[in-house]
Coordinates of C-alpha atoms and ligand atoms in Angstrom, one line a residue:
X1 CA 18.6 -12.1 8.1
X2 CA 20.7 -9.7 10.2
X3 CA 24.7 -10.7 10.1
X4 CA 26.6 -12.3 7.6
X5 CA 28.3 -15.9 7.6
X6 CA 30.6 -17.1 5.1
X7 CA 33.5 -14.6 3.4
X8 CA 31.5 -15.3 0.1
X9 CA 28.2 -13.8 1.7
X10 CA 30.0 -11.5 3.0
X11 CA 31.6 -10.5 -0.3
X12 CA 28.2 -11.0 -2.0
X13 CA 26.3 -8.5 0.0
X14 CA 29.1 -6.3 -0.1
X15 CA 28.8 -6.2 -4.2
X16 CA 24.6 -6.3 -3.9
X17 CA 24.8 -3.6 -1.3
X18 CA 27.2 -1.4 -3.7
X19 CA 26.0 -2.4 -7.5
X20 CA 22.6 -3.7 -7.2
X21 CA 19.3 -1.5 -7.9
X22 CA 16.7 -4.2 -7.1
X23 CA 13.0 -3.4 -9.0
X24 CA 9.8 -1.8 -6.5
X25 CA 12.5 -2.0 -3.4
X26 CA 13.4 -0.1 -0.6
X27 CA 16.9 0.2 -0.5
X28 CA 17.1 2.0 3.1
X29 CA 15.2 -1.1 4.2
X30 CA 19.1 -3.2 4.0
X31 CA 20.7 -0.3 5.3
X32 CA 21.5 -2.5 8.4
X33 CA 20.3 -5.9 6.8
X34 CA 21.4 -8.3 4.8
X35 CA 19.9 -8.6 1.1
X36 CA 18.1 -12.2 0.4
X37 CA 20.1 -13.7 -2.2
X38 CA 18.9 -16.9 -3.6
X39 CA 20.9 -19.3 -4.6
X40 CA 19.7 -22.5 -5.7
X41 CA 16.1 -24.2 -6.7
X42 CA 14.9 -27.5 -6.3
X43 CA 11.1 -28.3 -7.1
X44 CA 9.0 -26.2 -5.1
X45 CA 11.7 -25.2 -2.7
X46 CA 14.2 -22.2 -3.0
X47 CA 18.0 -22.2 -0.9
X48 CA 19.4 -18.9 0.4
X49 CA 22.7 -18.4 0.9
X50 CA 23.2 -19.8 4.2
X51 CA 21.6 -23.3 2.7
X52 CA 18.0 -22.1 4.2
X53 CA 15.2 -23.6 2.8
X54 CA 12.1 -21.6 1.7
X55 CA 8.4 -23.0 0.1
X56 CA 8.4 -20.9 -3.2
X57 CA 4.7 -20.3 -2.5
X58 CA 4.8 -17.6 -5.1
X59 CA 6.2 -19.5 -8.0
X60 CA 8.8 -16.8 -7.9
X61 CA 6.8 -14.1 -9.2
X62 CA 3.9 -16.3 -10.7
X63 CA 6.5 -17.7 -12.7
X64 CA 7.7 -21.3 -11.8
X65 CA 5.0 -23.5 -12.8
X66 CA 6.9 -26.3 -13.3
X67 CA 9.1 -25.8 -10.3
X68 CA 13.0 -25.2 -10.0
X69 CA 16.0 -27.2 -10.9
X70 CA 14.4 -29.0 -13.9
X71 CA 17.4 -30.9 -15.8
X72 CA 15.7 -31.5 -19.1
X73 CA 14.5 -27.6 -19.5
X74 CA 17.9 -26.8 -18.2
X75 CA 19.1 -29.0 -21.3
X76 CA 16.8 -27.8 -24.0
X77 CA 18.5 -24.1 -23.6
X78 CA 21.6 -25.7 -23.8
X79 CA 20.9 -27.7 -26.6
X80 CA 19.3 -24.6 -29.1
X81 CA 22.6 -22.5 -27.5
X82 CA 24.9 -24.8 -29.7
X83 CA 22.7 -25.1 -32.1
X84 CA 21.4 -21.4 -33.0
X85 CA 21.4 -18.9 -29.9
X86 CA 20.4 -16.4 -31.7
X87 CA 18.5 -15.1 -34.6
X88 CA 15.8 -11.8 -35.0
X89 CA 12.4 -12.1 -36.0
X90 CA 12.2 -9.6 -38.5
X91 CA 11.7 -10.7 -41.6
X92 CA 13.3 -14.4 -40.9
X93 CA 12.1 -17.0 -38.7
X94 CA 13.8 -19.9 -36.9
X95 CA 12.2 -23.6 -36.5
X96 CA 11.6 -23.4 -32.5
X97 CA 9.5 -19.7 -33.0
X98 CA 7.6 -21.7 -35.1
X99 CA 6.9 -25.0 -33.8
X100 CA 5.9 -22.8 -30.8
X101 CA 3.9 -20.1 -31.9
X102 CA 2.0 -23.2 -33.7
X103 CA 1.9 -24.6 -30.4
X104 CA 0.2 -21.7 -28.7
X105 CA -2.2 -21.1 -31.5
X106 CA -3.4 -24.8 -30.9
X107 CA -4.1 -24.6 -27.0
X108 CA -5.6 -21.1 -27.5
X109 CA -9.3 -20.9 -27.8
X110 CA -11.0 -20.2 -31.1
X111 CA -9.3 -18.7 -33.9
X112 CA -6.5 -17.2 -31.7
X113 CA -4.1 -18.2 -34.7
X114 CA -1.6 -15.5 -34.7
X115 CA 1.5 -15.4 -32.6
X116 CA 3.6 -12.0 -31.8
X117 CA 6.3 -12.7 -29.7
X118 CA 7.7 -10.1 -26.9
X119 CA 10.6 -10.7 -23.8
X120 CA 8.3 -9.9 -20.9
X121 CA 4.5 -9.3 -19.9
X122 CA 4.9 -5.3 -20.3
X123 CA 6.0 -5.5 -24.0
X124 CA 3.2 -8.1 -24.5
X125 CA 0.5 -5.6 -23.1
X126 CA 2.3 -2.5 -25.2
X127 CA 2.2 -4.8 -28.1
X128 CA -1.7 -5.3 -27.6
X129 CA -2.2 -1.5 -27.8
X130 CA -0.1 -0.6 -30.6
X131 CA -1.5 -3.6 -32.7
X132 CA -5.1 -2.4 -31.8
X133 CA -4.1 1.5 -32.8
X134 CA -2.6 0.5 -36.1
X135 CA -5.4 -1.9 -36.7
X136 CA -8.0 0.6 -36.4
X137 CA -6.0 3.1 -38.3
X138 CA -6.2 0.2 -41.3
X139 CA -9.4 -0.3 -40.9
X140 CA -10.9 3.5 -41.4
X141 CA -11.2 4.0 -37.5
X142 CA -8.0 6.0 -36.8
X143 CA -10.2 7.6 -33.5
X144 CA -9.8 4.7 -31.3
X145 CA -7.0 4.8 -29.4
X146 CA -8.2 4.0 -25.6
X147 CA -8.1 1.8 -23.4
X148 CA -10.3 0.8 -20.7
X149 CA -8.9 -1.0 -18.0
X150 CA -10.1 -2.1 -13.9
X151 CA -9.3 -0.4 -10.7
X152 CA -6.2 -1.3 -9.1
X153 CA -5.0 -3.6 -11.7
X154 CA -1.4 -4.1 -12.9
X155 CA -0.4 -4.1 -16.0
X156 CA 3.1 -3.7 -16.5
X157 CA 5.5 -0.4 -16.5
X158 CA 7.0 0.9 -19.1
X159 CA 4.9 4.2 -20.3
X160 CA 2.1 2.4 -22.5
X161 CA 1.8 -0.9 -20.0
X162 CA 1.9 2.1 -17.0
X163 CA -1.2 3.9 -18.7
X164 CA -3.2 0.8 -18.8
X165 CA -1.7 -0.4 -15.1
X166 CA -4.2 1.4 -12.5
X167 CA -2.5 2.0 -9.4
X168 CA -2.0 5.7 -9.1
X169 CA 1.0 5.2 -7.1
X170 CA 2.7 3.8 -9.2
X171 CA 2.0 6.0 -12.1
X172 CA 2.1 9.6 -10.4
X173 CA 5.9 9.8 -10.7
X174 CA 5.9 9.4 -14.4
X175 CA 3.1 11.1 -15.5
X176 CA 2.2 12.4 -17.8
X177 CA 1.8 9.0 -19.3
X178 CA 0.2 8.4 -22.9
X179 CA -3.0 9.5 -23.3
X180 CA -6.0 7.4 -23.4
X181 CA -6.2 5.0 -20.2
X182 CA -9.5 4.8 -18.4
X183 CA -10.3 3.2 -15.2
X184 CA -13.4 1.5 -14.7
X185 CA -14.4 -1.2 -11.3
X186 CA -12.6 -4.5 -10.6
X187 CA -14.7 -7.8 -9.4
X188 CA -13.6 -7.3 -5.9
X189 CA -16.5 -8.9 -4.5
X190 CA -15.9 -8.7 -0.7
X191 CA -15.8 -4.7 -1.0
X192 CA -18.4 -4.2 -3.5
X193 CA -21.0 -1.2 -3.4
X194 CA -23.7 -1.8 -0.9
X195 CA -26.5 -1.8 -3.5
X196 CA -24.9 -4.9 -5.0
X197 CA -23.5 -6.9 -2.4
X198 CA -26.0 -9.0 -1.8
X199 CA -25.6 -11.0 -4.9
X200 CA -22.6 -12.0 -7.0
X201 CA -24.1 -12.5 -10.3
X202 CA -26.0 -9.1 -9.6
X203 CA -22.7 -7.8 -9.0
X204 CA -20.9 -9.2 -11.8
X205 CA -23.7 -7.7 -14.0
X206 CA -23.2 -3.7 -12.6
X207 CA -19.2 -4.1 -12.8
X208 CA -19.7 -4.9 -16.3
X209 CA -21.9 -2.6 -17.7
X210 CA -19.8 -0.4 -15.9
X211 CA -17.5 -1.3 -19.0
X212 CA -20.5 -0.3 -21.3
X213 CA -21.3 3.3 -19.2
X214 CA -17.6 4.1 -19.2
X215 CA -17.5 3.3 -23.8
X216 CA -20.7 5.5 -23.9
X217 CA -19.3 8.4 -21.8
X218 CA -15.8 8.3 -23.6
X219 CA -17.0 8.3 -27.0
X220 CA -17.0 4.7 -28.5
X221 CA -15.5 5.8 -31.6
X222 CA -12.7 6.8 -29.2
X223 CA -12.4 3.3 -27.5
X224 CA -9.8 0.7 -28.7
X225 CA -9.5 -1.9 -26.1
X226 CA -10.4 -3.7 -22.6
X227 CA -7.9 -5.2 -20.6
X228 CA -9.3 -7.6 -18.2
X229 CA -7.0 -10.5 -16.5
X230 CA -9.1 -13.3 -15.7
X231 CA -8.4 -13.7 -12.2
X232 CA -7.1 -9.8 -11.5
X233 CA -4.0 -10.4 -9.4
X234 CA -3.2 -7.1 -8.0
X235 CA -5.8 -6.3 -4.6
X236 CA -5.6 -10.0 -4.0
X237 CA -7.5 -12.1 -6.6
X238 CA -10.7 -11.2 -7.6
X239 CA -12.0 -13.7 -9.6
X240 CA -14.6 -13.0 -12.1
X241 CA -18.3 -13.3 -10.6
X242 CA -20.5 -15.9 -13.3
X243 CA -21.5 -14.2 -16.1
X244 CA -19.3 -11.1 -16.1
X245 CA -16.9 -11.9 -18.9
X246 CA -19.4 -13.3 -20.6
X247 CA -21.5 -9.9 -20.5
X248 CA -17.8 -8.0 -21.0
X249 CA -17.7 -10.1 -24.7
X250 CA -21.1 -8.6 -25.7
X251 CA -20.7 -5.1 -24.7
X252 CA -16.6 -5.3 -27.2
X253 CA -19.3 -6.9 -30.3
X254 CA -21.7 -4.1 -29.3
X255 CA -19.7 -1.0 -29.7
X256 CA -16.4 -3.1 -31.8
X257 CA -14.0 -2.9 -29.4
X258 CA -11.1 -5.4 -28.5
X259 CA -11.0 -7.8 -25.7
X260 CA -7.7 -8.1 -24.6
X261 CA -7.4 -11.1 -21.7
X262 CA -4.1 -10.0 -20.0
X263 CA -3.0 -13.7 -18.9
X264 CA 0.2 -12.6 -18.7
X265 CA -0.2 -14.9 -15.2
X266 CA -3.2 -16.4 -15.2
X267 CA -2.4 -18.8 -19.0
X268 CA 0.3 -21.7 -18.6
X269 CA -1.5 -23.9 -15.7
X270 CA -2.1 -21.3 -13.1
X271 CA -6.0 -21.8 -13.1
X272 CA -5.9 -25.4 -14.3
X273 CA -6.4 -24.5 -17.8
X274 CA -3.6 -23.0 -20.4
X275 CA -5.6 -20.0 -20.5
X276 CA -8.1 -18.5 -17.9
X277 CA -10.1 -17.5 -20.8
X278 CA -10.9 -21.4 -21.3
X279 CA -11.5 -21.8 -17.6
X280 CA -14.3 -19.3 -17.5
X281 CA -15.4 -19.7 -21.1
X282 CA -15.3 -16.8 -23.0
X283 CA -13.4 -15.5 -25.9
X284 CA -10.8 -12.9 -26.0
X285 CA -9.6 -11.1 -29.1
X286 CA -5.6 -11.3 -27.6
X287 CA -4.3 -13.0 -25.1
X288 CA -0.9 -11.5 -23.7
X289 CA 1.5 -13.6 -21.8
X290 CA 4.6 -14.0 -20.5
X291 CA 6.3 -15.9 -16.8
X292 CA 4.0 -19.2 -17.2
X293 CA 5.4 -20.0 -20.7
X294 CA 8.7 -20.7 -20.0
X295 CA 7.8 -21.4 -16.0
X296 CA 11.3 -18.6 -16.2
X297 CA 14.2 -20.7 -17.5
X298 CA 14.4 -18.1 -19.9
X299 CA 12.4 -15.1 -20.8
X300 CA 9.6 -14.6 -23.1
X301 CA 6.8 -13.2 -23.6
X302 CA 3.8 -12.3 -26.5
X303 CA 0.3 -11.8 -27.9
X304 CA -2.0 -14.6 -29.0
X305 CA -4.2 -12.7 -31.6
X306 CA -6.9 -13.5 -33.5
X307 CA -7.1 -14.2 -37.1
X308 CA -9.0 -10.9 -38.3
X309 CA -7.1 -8.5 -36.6
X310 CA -4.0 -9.6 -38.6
X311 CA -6.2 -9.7 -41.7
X312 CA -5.3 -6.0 -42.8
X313 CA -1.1 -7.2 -42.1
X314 CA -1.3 -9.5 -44.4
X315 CA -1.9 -6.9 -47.6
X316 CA 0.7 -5.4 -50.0
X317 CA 3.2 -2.6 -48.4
X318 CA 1.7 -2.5 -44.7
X319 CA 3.6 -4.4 -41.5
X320 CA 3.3 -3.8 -37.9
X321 CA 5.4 -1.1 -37.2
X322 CA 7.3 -2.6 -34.1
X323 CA 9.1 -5.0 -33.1
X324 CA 12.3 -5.8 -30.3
X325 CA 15.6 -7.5 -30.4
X326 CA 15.3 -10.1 -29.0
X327 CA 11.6 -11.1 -28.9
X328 CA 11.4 -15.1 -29.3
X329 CA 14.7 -15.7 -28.6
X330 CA 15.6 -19.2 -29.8
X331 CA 16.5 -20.3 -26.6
X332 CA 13.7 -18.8 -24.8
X333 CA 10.8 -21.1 -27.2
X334 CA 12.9 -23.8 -26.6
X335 CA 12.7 -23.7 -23.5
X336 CA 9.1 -23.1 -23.4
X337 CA 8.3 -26.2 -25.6
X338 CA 10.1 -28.1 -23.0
X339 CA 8.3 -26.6 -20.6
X340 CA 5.3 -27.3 -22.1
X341 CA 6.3 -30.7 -22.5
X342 CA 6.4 -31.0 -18.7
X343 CA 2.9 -30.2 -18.4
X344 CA 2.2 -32.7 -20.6
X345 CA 4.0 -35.6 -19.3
X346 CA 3.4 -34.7 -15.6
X347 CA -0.6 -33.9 -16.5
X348 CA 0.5 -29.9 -14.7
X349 CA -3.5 -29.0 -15.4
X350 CA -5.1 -32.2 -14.3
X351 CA -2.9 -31.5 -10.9
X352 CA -4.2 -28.4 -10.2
X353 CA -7.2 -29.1 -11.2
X354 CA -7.7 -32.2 -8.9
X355 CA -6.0 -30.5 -6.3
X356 CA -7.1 -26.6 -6.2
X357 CA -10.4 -27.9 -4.3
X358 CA -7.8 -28.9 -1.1
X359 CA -5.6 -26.2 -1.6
X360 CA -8.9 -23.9 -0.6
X361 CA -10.0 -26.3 2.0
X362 CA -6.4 -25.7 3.9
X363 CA -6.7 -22.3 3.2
X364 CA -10.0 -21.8 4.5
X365 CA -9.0 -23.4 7.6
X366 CA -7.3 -19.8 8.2
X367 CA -10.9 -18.4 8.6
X368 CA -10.8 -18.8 12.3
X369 CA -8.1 -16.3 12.7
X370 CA -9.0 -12.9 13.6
X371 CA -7.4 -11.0 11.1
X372 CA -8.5 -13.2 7.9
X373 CA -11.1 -11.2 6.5
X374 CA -11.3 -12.8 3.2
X375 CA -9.8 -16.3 0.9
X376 CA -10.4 -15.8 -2.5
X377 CA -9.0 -16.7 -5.6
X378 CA -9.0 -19.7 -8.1
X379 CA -6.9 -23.2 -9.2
X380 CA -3.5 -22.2 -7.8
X381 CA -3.9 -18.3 -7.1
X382 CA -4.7 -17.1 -3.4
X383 CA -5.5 -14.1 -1.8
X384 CA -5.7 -13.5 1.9
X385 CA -7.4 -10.0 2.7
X386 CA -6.7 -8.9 6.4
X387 CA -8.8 -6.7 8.0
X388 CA -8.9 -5.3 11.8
X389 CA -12.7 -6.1 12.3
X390 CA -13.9 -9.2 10.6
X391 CA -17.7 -7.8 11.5
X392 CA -17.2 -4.7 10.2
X393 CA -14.8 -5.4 7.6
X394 CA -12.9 -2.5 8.6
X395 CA -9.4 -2.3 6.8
X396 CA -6.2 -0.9 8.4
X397 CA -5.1 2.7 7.7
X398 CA -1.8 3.6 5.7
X399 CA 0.1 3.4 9.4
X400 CA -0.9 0.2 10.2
X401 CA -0.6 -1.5 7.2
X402 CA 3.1 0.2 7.0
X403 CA 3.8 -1.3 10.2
X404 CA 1.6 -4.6 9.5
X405 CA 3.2 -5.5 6.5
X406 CA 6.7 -3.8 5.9
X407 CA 7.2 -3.5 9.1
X408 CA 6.6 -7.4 10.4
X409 CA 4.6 -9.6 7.5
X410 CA 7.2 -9.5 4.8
X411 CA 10.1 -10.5 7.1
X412 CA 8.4 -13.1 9.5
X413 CA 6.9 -15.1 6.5
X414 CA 10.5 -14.8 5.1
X415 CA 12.1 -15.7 8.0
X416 CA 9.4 -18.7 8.6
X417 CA 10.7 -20.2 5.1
X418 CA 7.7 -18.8 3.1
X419 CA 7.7 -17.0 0.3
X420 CA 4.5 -15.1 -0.7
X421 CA 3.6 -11.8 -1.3
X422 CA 2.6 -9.6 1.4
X423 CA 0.9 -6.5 -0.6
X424 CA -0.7 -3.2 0.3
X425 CA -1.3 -2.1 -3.2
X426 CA -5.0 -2.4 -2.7
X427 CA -6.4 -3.8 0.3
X428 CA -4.1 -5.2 2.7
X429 CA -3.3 -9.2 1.5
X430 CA -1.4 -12.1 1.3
X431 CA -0.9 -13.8 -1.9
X432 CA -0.2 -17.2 -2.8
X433 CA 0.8 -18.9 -6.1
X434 CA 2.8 -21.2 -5.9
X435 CA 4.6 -24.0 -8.7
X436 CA 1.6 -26.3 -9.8
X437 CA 3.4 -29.7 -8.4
X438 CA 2.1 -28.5 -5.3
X439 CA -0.1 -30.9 -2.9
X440 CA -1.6 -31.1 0.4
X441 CA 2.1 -31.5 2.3
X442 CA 3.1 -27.9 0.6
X443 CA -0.6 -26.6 1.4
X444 CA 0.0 -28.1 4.8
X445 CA 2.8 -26.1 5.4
X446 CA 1.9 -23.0 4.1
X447 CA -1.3 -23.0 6.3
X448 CA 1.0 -23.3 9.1
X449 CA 3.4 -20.9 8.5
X450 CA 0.6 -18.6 7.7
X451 CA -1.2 -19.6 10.9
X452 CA 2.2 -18.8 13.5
X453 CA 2.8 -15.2 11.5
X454 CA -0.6 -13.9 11.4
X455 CA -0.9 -14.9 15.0
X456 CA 1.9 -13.2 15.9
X457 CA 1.0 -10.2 13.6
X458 CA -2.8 -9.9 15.0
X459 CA -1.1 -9.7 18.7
X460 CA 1.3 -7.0 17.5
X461 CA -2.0 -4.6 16.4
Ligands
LIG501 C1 -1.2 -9.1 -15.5 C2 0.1 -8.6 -15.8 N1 0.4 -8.0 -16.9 C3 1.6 -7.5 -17.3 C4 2.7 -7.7 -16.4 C5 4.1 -7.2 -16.7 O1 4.9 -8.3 -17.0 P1 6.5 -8.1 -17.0 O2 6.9 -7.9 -15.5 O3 7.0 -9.4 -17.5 O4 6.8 -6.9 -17.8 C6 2.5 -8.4 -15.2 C7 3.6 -8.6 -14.3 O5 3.4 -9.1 -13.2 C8 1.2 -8.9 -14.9 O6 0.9 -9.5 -13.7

């Protein structure tokens, strides 16, 4: 990426260089480099400036589920922009809120009825809390304000999303945060406690009553809400082990409090379902969610909620006390009916559904490679964990990783024309997610690409 081509790049960088603060990045790191500007999109692929071609194997950021450069998506925005770009959603409505909060409340399991629209993933998680708060506070519980959420498991940022997020790093700079978040273990599987690692289920079991030990310790008049994704994205896809969510519903009825399934990626496709929760059966209280919806030709976001929690809303003076600007934006649920009309014409699910079991299978062929510890994930959401012994399932330290991932991953998949996520957030891993009109030649090819780097990187250790 070093040097510069054309007097546009050049002018380009110049501007990004000087006026661009670019989210969770080191600037110092394009001191002497050039910044990746992407230009252009076309199905699962992604241009650069120089006309380079790169497999969006990370749908963006778990975003682009229908792929890039879609015409008639493009053409729906257009089409509500002439006809009403914008209006609020306090106190009025307009038809394509609606038709698509109607929509939702149809694929959503049960009687998840009730549609709060937000602009991105962190509102919709905020929006989750303060609904729960208020509701309790309607309800003759005003105690329960807390919220119990796993190990190493992101969120969102702003101050409420950040108390829920749980990696310290993140948080330490901006503490203190809002009282009331409370960590308890994730369903990471391949590092679990030696007195449960011989058996998943058995496993599963301990990491949820983990969730009942942590309400009884912080008083469960105090407790408001879980947040549980289905498939936890951040420490490189842990998937829920069988039974766990099922256990996590009866220990909310037990001691009343929420379930809120954060699918803020894991709805819209990325499991083969619209919502994880329907992939692993179990049923949440809210579903939040944002990226998927509108696979990002426009942003939105929201809660999915269900029908007795808005039950105390619906009498005489009280309303939800909250609300943003521009929250369903016309042109946003526009764009995410046509969105979703793309995963009904093109049968999105029934594609990554048919097709997750290959997209393992090439994975897994990267077993053989010294530094793949462990391939986890489910439907169309990877995670490669790298380790420096495979027998011992020794990790690197904070030196190597540095120099593993910043230092040589992150560049050399780049450079290789893959995009994927190379994070050390938990566990050093790769992750994959990529559009869901992936098949085996875009498998192919990331297993390849994959293969050459992590090669190259295990002869660099
Ligand atoms: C599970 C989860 N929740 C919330 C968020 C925050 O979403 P946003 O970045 O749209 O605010 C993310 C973002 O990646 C996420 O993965």
């Amino acid at each position: 990426m070093n040097g510069t081509t054309t007097p546009d790049n050049a002018a380009l960088q110049e501007a990004a260089k000087r006026h661009m603060w670019l989210h969770f990045t080191r600037h110092s790191s394009y001191a002497g480099a050039d910044v990746p500007i992407i230009v252009r999109g076309e199905g699962q692929y992604v241009y650069d400036q120089h006309g380079k071609r790169y497999l969006d194997g990370l749908a963006g950021l778990f975003v682009s589920q229908i792929g890039h450069g879609r015409a008639d998506v493009a053409e729906a925005a257009a089409r509500q922009a002439s006809e009403l770009a914008y209006y609020p959603l306090w106190s009025y409505a307009h038809p394509r809120a609606i038709e698509l909060a109607e929509r939702l409340a149809n694929y959503a399991p049960g009687d998840l009825n009730r549609v709060f629209f937000t602009t991105s993933g962190s509102e919709a998680v905020e929006s989750a809390w303060k609904l729960a708060k208020q509701y309790f506070r309607l309800t003759g519980q005003p105690g329960r304000y807390k919220v119990l959420s796993r190990a190493i498991a992101y969120h969102g940022t702003s101050h409420g999303a950040l108390a829920i997020t749980g990696l310290p790093d993140i948080k330490i700079p901006f503490e203190p945060l809002p009282p009331g978040g409370v960590r308890v273990p994730n369903t990471n599987f391949y590092r679990a406690p030696e007195f449960v690692a011989d058996d998943v289920a058995v496993f599963g079991r301990w990491a949820a009553d983990e969730i009942e030990r942590a309400i009884e310790r912080e008083g469960p008049e105090s407790v408001a809400a879980v947040y549980l994704e289905p498939v936890q994205n951040s420490g490189g896809c842990f998937p829920p082990p069988p039974g766990y969510f099922q256990r996590v519903r009866e220990i909310c009825d037990q001691y009343g409090v929420l379930l809120v399934s954060d699918e803020v990626i894991c709805a819209f496709g990325r499991l083969g379902y619209m919502f994880g929760s329907d992939r692993y059966g179990y049923q949440p209280d809210v579903i939040t969610f944002a990226k998927g919806v509108t696979s990002g030709y426009a942003p939105l976001g929201g809660m999915i909620v269900r029908d007795y929690l808005m039950e105390p809303y619906l009498r005489g003076e009280t309303s939800f006390l909250h609300g943003v600007t521009f929250a369903g934006h016309p042109v946003s649920c526009a764009v995410a009916l046509a969105n979703l009309d793309v995963f009904e014409k093109e049968d999105l699910l029934g594609n990554v559904r048919a097709n997750e079991g290959a997209f393992r299978a090439t994975l897994e062929r990267l077993s053989d490679l010294p530094i793949v510890g462990d391939i986890r994930g489910d439907g169309y959401f990877y995670g490669i964990e790298m380790v420096k012994d495979k027998a011992t399932r020794e990790t690197f330290d904070d030196a190597e990783s540095e120099r593993l991932l910043r230092g040589f991953l992150s560049h050399a998949l780049f450079d290789a024309g893959l995009i994927c996520r190379a994070d050390d957030r938990g566990d050093p891993v790769i992750q994959l997610s990529p559009p869901l009109t992936c098949t085996q030649q875009h498998f192919d090819e990331m297993e390849q690409i994959l293969r050459s780097v992590l090669t190259q990187a295990w002869s660099r250790i």
